[in-house]
Coordinates of C-alpha atoms and ligand atoms in Angstrom, one line a residue:
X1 CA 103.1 109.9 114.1
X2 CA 99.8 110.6 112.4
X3 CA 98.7 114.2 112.5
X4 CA 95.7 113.7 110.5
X5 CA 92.2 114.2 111.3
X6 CA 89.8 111.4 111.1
X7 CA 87.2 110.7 109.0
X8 CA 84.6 111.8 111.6
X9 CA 86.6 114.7 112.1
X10 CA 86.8 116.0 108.4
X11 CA 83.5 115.4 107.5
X12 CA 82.3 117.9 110.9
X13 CA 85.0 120.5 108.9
X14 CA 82.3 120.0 105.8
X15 CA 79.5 120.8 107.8
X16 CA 81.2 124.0 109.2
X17 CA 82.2 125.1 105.5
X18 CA 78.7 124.7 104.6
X19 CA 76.8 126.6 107.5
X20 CA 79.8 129.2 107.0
X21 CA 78.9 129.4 103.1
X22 CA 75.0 129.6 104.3
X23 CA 75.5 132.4 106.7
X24 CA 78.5 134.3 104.7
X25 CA 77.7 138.0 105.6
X26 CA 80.1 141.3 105.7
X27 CA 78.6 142.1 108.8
X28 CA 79.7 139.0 111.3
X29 CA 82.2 137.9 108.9
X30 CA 85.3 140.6 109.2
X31 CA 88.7 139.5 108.7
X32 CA 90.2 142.7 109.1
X33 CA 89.6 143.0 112.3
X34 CA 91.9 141.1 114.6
X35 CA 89.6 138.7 117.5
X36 CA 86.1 139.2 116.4
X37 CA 85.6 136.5 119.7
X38 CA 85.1 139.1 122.4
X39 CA 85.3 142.4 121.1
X40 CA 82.2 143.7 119.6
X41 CA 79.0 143.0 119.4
X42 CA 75.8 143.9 117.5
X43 CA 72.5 141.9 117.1
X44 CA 74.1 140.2 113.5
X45 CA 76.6 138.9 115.5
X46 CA 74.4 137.8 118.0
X47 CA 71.4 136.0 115.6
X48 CA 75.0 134.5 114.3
X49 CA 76.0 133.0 117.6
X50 CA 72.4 131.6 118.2
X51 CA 72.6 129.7 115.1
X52 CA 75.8 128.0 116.2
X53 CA 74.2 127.4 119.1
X54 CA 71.0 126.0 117.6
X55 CA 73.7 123.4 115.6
X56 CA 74.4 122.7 119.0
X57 CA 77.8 124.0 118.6
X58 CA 78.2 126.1 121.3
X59 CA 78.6 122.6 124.5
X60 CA 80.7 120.5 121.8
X61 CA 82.5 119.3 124.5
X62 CA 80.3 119.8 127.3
X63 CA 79.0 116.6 129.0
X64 CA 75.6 115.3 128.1
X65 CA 74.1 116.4 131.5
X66 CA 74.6 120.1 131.1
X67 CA 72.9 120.2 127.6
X68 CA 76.6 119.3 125.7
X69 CA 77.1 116.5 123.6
X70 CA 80.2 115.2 125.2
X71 CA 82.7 115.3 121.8
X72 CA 86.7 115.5 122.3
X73 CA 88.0 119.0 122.2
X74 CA 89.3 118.5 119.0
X75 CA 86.2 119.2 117.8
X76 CA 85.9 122.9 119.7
X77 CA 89.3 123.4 118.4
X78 CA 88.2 122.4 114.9
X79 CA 85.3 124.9 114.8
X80 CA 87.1 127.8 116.2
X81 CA 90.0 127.6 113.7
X82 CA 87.2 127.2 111.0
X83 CA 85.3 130.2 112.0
X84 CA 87.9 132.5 112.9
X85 CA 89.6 131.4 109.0
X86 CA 86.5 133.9 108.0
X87 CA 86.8 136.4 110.5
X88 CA 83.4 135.0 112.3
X89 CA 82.7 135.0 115.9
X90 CA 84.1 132.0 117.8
X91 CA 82.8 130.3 120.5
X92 CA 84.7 132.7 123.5
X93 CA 84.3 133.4 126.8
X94 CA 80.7 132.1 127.6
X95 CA 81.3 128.4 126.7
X96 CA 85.0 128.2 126.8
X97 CA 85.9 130.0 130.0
X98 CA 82.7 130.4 132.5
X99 CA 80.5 127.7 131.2
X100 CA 83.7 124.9 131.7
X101 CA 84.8 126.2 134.9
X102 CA 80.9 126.5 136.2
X103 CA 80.3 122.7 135.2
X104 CA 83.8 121.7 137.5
X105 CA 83.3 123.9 140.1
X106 CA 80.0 125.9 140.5
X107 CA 76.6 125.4 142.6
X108 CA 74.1 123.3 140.9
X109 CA 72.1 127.1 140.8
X110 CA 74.8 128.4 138.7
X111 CA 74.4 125.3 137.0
X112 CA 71.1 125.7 136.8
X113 CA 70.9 129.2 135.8
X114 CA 73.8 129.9 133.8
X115 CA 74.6 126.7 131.6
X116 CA 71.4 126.6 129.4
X117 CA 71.9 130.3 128.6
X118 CA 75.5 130.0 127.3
X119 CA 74.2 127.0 125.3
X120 CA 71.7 129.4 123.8
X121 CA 73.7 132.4 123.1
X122 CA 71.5 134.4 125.2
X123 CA 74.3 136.3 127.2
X124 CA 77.7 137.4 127.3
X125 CA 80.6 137.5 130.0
X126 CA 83.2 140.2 130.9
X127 CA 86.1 138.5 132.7
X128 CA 87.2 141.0 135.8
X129 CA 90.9 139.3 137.3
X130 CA 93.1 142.6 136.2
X131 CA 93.2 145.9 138.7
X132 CA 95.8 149.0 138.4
X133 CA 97.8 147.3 141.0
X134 CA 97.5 143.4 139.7
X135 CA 98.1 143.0 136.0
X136 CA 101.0 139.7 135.6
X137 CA 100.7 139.4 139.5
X138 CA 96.5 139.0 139.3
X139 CA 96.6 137.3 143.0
X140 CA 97.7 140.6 144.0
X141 CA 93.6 141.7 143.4
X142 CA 92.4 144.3 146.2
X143 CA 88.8 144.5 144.9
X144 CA 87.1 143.9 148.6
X145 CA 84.1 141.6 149.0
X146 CA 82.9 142.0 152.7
X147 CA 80.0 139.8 154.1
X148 CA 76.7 141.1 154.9
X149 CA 74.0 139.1 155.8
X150 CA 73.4 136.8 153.0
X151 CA 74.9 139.0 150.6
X152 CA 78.5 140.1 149.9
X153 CA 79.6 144.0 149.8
X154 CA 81.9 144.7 146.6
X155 CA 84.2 148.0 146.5
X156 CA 87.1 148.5 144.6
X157 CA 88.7 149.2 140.6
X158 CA 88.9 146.8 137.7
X159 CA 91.2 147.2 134.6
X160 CA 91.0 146.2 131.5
X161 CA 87.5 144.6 131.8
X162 CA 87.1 144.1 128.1
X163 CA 83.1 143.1 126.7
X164 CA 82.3 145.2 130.1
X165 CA 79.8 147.8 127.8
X166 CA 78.2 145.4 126.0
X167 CA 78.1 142.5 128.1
X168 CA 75.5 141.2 130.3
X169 CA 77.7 139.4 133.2
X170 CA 80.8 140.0 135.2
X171 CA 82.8 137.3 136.0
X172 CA 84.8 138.6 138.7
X173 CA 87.3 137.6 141.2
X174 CA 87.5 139.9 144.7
X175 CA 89.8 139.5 148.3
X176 CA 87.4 137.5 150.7
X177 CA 90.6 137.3 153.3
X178 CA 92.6 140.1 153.7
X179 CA 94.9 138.3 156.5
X180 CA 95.0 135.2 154.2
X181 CA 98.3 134.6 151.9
X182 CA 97.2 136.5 148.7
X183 CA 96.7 132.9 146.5
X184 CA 94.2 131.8 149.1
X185 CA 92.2 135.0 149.5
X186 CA 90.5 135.0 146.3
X187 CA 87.1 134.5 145.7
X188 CA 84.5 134.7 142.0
X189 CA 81.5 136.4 141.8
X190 CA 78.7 136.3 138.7
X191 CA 77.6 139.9 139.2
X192 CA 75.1 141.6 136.6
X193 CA 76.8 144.2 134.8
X194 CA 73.8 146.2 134.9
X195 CA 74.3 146.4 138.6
X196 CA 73.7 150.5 139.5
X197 CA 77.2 150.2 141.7
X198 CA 79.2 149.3 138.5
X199 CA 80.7 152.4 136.5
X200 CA 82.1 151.7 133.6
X201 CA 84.8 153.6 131.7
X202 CA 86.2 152.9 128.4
X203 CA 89.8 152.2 127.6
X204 CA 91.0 152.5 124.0
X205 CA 93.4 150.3 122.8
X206 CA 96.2 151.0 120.7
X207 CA 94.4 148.6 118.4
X208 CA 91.7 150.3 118.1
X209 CA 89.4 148.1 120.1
X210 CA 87.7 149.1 123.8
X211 CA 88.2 147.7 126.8
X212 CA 87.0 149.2 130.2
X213 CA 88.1 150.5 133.8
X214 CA 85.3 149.2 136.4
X215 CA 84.3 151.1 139.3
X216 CA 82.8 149.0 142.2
X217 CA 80.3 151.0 144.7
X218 CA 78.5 149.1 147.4
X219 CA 78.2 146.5 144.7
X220 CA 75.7 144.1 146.9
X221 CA 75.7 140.4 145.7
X222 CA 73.8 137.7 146.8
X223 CA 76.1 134.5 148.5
X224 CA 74.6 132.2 145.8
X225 CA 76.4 134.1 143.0
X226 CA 79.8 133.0 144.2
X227 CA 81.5 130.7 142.6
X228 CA 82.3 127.5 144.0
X229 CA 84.4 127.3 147.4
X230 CA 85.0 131.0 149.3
X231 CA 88.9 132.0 149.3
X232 CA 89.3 129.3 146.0
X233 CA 89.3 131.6 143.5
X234 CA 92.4 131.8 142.4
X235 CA 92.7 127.6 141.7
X236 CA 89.7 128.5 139.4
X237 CA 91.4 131.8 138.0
X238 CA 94.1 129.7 137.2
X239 CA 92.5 126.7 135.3
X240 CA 90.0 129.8 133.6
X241 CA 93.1 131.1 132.1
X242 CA 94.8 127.9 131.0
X243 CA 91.5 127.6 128.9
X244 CA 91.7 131.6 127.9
X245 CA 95.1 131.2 126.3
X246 CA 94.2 128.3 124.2
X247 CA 90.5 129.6 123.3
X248 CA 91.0 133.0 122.9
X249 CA 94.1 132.8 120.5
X250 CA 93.2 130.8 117.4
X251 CA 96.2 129.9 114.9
X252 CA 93.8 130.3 111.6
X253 CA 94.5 134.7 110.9
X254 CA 98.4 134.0 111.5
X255 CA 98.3 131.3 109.1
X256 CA 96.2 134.0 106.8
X257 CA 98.2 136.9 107.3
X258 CA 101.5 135.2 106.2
X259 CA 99.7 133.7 103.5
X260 CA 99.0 137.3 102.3
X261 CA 102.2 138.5 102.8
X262 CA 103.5 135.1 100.6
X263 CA 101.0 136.3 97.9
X264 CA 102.0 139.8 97.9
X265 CA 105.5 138.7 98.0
X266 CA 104.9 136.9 94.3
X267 CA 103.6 139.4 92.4
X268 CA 104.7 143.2 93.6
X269 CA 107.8 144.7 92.6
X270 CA 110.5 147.2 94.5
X271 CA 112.4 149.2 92.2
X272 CA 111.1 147.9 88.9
X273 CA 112.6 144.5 90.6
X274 CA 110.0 141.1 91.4
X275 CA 110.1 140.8 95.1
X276 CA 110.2 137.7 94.6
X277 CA 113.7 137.4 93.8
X278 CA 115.1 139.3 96.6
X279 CA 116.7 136.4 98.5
X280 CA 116.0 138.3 102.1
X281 CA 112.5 138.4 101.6
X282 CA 112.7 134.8 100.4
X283 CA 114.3 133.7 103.5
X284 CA 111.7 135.8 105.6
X285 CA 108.9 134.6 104.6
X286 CA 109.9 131.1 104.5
X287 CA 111.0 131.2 107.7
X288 CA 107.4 132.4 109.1
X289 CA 105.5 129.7 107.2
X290 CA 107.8 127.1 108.9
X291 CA 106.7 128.9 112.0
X292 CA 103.2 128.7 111.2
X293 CA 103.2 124.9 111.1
X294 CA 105.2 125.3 114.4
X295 CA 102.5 127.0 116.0
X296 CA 99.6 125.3 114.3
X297 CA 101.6 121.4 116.3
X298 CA 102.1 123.6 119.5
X299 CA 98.1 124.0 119.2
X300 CA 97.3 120.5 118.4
X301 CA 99.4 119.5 121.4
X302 CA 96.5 121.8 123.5
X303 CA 94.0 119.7 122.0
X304 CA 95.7 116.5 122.6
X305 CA 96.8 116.7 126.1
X306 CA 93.2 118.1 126.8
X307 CA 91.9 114.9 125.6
X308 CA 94.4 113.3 127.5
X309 CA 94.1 115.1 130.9
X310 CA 90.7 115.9 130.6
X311 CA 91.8 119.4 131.8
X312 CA 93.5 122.3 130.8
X313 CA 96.8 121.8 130.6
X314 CA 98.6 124.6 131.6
X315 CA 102.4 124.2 130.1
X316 CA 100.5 123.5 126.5
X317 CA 98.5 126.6 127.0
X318 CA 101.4 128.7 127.7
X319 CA 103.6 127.6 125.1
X320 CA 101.1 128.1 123.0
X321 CA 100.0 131.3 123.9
X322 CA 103.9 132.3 124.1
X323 CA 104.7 131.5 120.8
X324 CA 101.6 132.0 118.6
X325 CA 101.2 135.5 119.6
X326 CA 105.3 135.9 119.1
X327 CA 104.9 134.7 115.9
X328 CA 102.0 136.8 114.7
X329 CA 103.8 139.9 116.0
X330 CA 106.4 138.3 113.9
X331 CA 104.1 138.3 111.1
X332 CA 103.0 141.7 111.5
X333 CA 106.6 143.2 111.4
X334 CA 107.8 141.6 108.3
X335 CA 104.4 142.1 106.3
X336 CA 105.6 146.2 107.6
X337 CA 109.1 146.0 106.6
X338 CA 108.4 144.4 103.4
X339 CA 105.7 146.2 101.9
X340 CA 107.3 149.3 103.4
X341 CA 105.9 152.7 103.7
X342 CA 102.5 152.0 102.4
X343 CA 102.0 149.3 105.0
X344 CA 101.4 152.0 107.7
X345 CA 98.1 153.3 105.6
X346 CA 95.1 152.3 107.8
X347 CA 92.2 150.6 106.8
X348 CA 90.0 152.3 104.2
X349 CA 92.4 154.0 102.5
X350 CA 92.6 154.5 99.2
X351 CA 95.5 152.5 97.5
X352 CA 96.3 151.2 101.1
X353 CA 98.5 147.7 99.9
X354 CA 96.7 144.8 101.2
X355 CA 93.8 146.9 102.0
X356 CA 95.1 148.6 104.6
X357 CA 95.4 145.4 107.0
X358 CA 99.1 145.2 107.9
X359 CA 98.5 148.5 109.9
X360 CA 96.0 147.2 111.7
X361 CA 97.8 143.7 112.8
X362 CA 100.6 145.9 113.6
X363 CA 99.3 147.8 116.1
X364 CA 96.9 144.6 117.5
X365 CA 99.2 141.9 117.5
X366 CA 100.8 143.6 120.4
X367 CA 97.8 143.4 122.7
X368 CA 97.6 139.7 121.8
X369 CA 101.0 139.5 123.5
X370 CA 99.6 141.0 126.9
X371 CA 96.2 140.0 126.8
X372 CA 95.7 136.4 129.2
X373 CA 99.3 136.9 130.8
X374 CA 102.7 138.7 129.1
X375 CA 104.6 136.8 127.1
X376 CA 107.1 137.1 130.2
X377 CA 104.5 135.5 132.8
X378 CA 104.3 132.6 130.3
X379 CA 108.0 132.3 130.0
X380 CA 108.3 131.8 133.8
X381 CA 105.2 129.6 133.9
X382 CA 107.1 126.9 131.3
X383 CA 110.0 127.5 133.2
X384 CA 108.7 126.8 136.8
X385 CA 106.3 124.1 136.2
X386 CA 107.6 122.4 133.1
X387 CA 111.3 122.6 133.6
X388 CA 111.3 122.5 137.3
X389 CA 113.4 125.7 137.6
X390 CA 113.1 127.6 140.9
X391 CA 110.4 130.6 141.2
X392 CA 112.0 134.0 140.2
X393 CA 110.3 136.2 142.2
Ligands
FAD1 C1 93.5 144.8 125.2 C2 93.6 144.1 126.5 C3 92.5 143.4 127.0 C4 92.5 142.9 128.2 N1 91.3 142.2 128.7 C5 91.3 141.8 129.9 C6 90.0 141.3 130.5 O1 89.0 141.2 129.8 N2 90.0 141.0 131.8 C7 91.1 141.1 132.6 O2 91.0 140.7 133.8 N3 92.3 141.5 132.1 C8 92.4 141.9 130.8 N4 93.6 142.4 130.3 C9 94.7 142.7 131.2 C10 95.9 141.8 131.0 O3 95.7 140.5 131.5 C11 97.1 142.5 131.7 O4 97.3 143.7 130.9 C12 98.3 141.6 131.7 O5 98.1 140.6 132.7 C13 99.5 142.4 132.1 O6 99.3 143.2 133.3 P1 99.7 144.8 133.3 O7 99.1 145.4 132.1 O8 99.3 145.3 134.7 O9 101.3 144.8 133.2 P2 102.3 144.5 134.3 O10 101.9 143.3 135.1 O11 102.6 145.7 135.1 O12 103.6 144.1 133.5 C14 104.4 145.1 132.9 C15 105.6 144.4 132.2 O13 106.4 143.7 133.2 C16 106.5 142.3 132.8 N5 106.5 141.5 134.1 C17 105.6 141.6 135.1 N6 105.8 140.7 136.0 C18 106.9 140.0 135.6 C19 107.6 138.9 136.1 N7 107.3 138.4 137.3 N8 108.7 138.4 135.4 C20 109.0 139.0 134.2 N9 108.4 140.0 133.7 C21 107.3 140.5 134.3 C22 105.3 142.0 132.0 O14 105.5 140.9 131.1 C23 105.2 143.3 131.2 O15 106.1 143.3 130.1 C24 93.6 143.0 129.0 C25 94.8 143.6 128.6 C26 94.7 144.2 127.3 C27 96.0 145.0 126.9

């Protein structure tokens, strides 16, 4: 079997390391922090996005017709792991979440109003599925949408809305059919976040990042900002995550971070003693980098079953999700017990080893593990649809 990219394919990787060599700056480029994809946002991160997007970088896969230029997914997947390698912003929700469900499912409007401003980096999505009461179980949403007129009444809580303070639209699925089973009550909205019904409250992470609790007052939306069919919504839910767990979780910072902890590994000492020659450590680390190249084949069979499909295929995007996050947990944990005590200083401190980053995966990599489904939800997804095994619940 050949796992090597083509010709075509490396010389696109060229072009990325010279437009990242071109725009190499501090400020969009940070590889301390963990997913610099959805989680901040200032106007250098921005211009930087509307430069990809002016390579015409943003609809690499995205058919012809909707301003894309129709490549194979291999390579979106090559850019992301290229940009995310520096710590730069990768493509996210906007193209890899809305825009591909809006070109299989939404109103030529949508279409028409929502496609050419992803292409041009010109807004930004917050992704609404998760309520206090409908985390793993999302089709359990109670966010009410009630008809009026032409327009639909929204009341209810989000969680976890992360993006929802900087972003400029709400993707956001409500119940349309109370009386209906609770799969096929589901409907998505595009609602402005700047909506004066919408109160947002932040959450901090235990990584250090914000993500939001949404209020919902008399939220009024028009009919033509719902997405696709009414009581639908969870089918598109569905295929929107299958595309989330693959997009949002690039393989390139695990790779990194166990290649930092390989270096560190080589030179420092315990007890006047190389590290080096402790045959523990040995064994540690080179158990993680053969699980790096496990994970890095898990993600290339994403990409080829994508191509293959020419959807998102959701036992791929599971295992993938399942065991790259694992592993970078994985990571984190032996880059802690291995450097030892001075692992837990934080960023910025003086002397921190590794410049303070291990504390920082530490505490991030757990959220990776929850965010787009618990490891446990994607455990019973391989185990119902891949191996056939009877629902659990
Ligand atoms: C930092 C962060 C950002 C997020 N961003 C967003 C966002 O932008 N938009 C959004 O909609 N959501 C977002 N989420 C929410 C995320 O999708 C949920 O946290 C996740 O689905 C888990 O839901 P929960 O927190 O309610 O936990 P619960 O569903 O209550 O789960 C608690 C525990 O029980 C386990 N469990 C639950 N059900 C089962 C089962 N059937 N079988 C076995 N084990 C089970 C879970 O694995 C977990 O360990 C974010 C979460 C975090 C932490």
């Amino acid at each position: 079997m050949n796992f090597d990219f083509s010709e075509q394919e490396r010389s696109f990787l060229r072009e990325v390391d010279a437009f990242i060599e071109a725009n190499r700056s501090p400020e969009v480029m940070d590889l301390s922090r963990e997913n610099m994809a959805q989680i901040s946002d200032t106007p250098e991160r921005r211009a930087f996005m509307r430069k990809l997007a002016q390579r015409g970088w943003l609809g690499l896969t995205w058919p012809e017709e909707y301003g894309g230029s129709n490549s194979s997914g291999v390579y979106e997947y090559l850019l992301n792991e290229k940009l995310s390698t520096v710590g730069a912003p990768q493509i996210g929700k906007g193209v890899g979440i809305i825009g591909k469900t809006l070109i299989r499912h939404g109103s030529e409007k949508l279409k028409r109003e929502f496609l050419p401003q992803i292409l041009n980096a010109e807004i930004e999505f917050a992704v609404g599925y998760s309520e206090p009461n409908a985390g793993s179980d999302a089709a359990a949403m109670r966010l009410k949408a009630e008809r009026d007129g032409d327009y639909w009444r929204l009341n209810g809580q989000k969680v976890f809305t992360t993006s929802a303070h900087f972003a400029e639209w709400y993707w956001v699925g409500a119940r349309t059919d109370p009386n209906a089973p609770k799969h096929y009550g589901i409907t998505l909205f595009l609602v402005p976040l700047n909506h004066p019904g919408l109160t947002i409250h932040p959450m901090p992470t235990m990584g250090g990042e914000r993500t939001n609790m949404v209020f919902f007052d008399d939220v009024r939306v028009h009919d033509d900002y719902r997405v696709g069919e009414l009581n639908k919504g969870f089918q598109y839910i569905s295929e929107a995550l299958d595309l989330e767990r693959f997009t949002l979780f690039t393989f390139a910072p695990i790779r990194a971070r166990t290649q930092l902890l390989c270096d560190y590994v080589k030179t420092a000492q315990r007890d006047g003693e190389p590290l080096r020659n402790d045959p523990l450590v040995r064994q540690r680390v080179a158990r993680l980098a053969t699980e790096c190249e496990v994970a890095r084949l898990l993600g290339l069979s994403f990409v080829a079953a994508a191509i293959a499909d020419g959807k998102p295929p959701t036992n791929e995007a599971s295992a993938y999700k399942l065991y790259a996050t694992e592993l970078s947990q994985r990571v984190a944990n032996a880059s802690m017990d291995i450097v030892g005590p001075g692992a837990q200083l934080s960023k910025g401190t003086e002397d921190a080893p590794l410049c303070g980053r291990i504390e920082n995966t530490y505490t991030y990599t757990v959220i990776d593990t929850v965010g787009g489904g618990a490891s446990e939800i994607q455990k019973n997804i391989i185990a119902k649809r891949k191996l056939g095994l009877p629902k659990n619940f």
